[in-house]
XYZ file of C-alpha atoms in Angstrom:
166
model
C 30.876 8.674 -11.748
C 30.047 5.936 -9.390
C 31.582 2.822 -8.490
C 27.345 0.741 -8.834
C 26.854 3.048 -12.071
C 30.345 1.401 -13.598
C 29.953 -1.935 -12.287
C 25.887 -1.551 -13.460
C 27.121 -0.459 -16.600
C 29.506 -4.005 -17.583
C 26.205 -5.881 -16.155
C 24.400 -4.047 -19.730
C 21.838 -2.169 -17.183
C 19.964 -0.111 -19.360
C 20.088 3.279 -17.361
C 23.322 3.198 -16.578
C 25.380 2.079 -19.200
C 23.210 5.553 -21.064
C 24.180 7.574 -18.256
C 28.127 6.686 -19.182
C 27.412 7.215 -22.921
C 25.996 10.266 -21.699
C 28.768 10.883 -19.263
C 31.770 10.066 -21.355
C 30.544 10.311 -25.295
C 31.912 13.872 -26.567
C 34.952 13.169 -24.465
C 35.984 10.032 -26.226
C 34.253 11.537 -29.581
C 37.257 14.894 -29.219
C 39.514 12.119 -28.867
C 38.530 9.979 -31.687
C 38.540 13.203 -33.850
C 41.932 14.523 -32.607
C 43.393 11.297 -34.121
C 41.280 10.892 -37.153
C 40.533 14.694 -38.504
C 37.381 13.189 -39.427
C 33.493 13.568 -37.375
C 32.344 10.099 -38.955
C 34.579 8.299 -38.457
C 34.901 9.742 -34.778
C 31.227 8.790 -33.748
C 31.896 5.228 -35.191
C 35.097 4.841 -32.949
C 32.689 5.807 -29.883
C 30.051 3.212 -30.367
C 33.173 0.751 -30.868
C 34.689 2.113 -27.983
C 31.316 1.029 -25.941
C 30.625 -1.927 -27.595
C 33.934 -3.200 -26.615
C 33.788 -2.424 -22.831
C 30.908 -3.775 -22.687
C 32.163 -6.836 -24.116
C 35.561 -6.823 -22.035
C 36.743 -8.343 -19.428
C 39.708 -6.989 -18.996
C 38.326 -4.094 -17.053
C 40.549 -3.849 -13.658
C 38.549 -1.598 -10.915
C 42.009 1.183 -9.887
C 39.321 4.428 -10.221
C 40.510 5.210 -13.785
C 37.583 3.989 -15.969
C 37.584 7.463 -17.953
C 41.195 5.850 -18.799
C 40.484 2.941 -19.002
C 37.496 3.978 -22.182
C 39.762 6.384 -23.535
C 42.627 3.951 -24.536
C 39.931 1.052 -25.517
C 38.894 4.465 -27.939
C 42.418 5.862 -28.113
C 43.557 2.155 -29.827
C 40.475 1.882 -31.958
C 40.679 5.162 -33.592
C 44.767 4.123 -34.048
C 43.507 1.543 -36.026
C 41.013 2.785 -38.332
C 43.697 5.495 -38.666
C 46.126 2.821 -40.219
C 42.896 1.144 -42.631
C 42.090 4.179 -43.895
C 45.283 5.829 -44.782
C 46.345 2.742 -46.866
C 43.104 3.669 -48.709
C 42.627 7.118 -48.836
C 43.556 7.871 -52.194
C 46.474 10.701 -52.311
C 44.247 13.632 -54.439
C 41.304 13.202 -51.505
C 44.434 13.309 -48.990
C 45.043 16.812 -50.797
C 41.945 18.313 -51.021
C 41.009 17.145 -47.445
C 45.052 19.150 -46.340
C 43.789 22.445 -47.933
C 40.077 22.419 -46.502
C 42.211 21.995 -43.188
C 44.864 24.220 -43.555
C 42.999 27.482 -42.234
C 41.811 26.395 -39.013
C 43.874 27.170 -36.209
C 43.830 23.018 -35.347
C 45.194 22.194 -38.350
C 48.291 24.527 -37.692
C 48.772 23.169 -34.118
C 48.212 19.881 -36.013
C 51.027 20.298 -38.702
C 53.455 21.411 -35.987
C 53.204 18.981 -33.317
C 53.851 15.111 -33.463
C 51.361 13.106 -33.305
C 51.214 12.017 -29.358
C 52.165 15.818 -28.502
C 49.037 16.686 -30.915
C 46.520 13.732 -28.779
C 48.266 15.205 -25.657
C 47.585 18.746 -26.312
C 43.982 18.455 -27.095
C 43.329 16.170 -23.757
C 45.024 18.152 -21.839
C 43.807 21.616 -23.336
C 40.585 21.038 -24.772
C 39.230 17.948 -22.745
C 40.606 19.488 -19.504
C 42.142 16.417 -18.455
C 45.133 16.551 -15.573
C 48.326 14.819 -16.918
C 48.181 11.693 -14.533
C 45.084 10.811 -16.251
C 46.539 11.388 -19.549
C 49.245 8.992 -18.255
C 46.943 6.449 -17.483
C 45.893 6.588 -21.698
C 49.278 5.837 -22.338
C 50.118 3.389 -20.136
C 53.213 6.164 -18.789
C 54.422 8.106 -15.830
C 52.522 11.382 -15.232
C 56.574 13.423 -16.113
C 56.757 11.883 -19.471
C 53.301 13.286 -20.496
C 54.075 16.741 -18.231
C 57.923 16.142 -20.482
C 55.655 16.112 -23.603
C 53.143 19.121 -23.800
C 56.178 21.169 -22.259
C 57.701 21.011 -25.208
C 54.844 20.813 -27.623
C 53.855 24.472 -25.931
C 57.400 25.003 -26.539
C 57.724 24.477 -30.617
C 54.054 26.196 -30.739
C 55.578 29.553 -28.791
C 58.456 28.946 -30.890
C 56.247 28.387 -34.269
C 54.030 31.866 -33.572
C 57.049 33.616 -32.718
C 58.088 32.651 -35.630
C 55.570 33.727 -38.350
C 55.085 37.095 -36.319
C 58.585 38.141 -36.840
C 58.139 37.436 -40.691
C 55.172 39.642 -40.708
């Protein structure tokens, strides 16, 4: 994304807003979905992300616009998860878990903690670099690498354990 497009985005230029939206929508939706595991809520969080970015004055020009948007999206998604987890009845939780048990995503999610899972999705699905992910989490890239490789080892151990059990 070019600097002029980002500048125009913050000036609420319609074409620039549309360009930024089209460029980052899929990434942000994937990030939000990895946290919420709900399509509609993920879409809502992406909309809220763009609205928050447009109305915020916190962006500092350092060339990390994508990380800036991801950070907003992650924060909004985690807040939504916290709010909804207080209101979900146990039966719905169990039904949702049964539906998702058959998918690879559910397997990965069940074997990794929240941060490992998010990092795994950003690295594998979204093909982000460790440095970009580190900006989102506001930590060093080496910390993200460590969590990513620990997550891979966990998954590898689980897969080999299940293979031995057969």
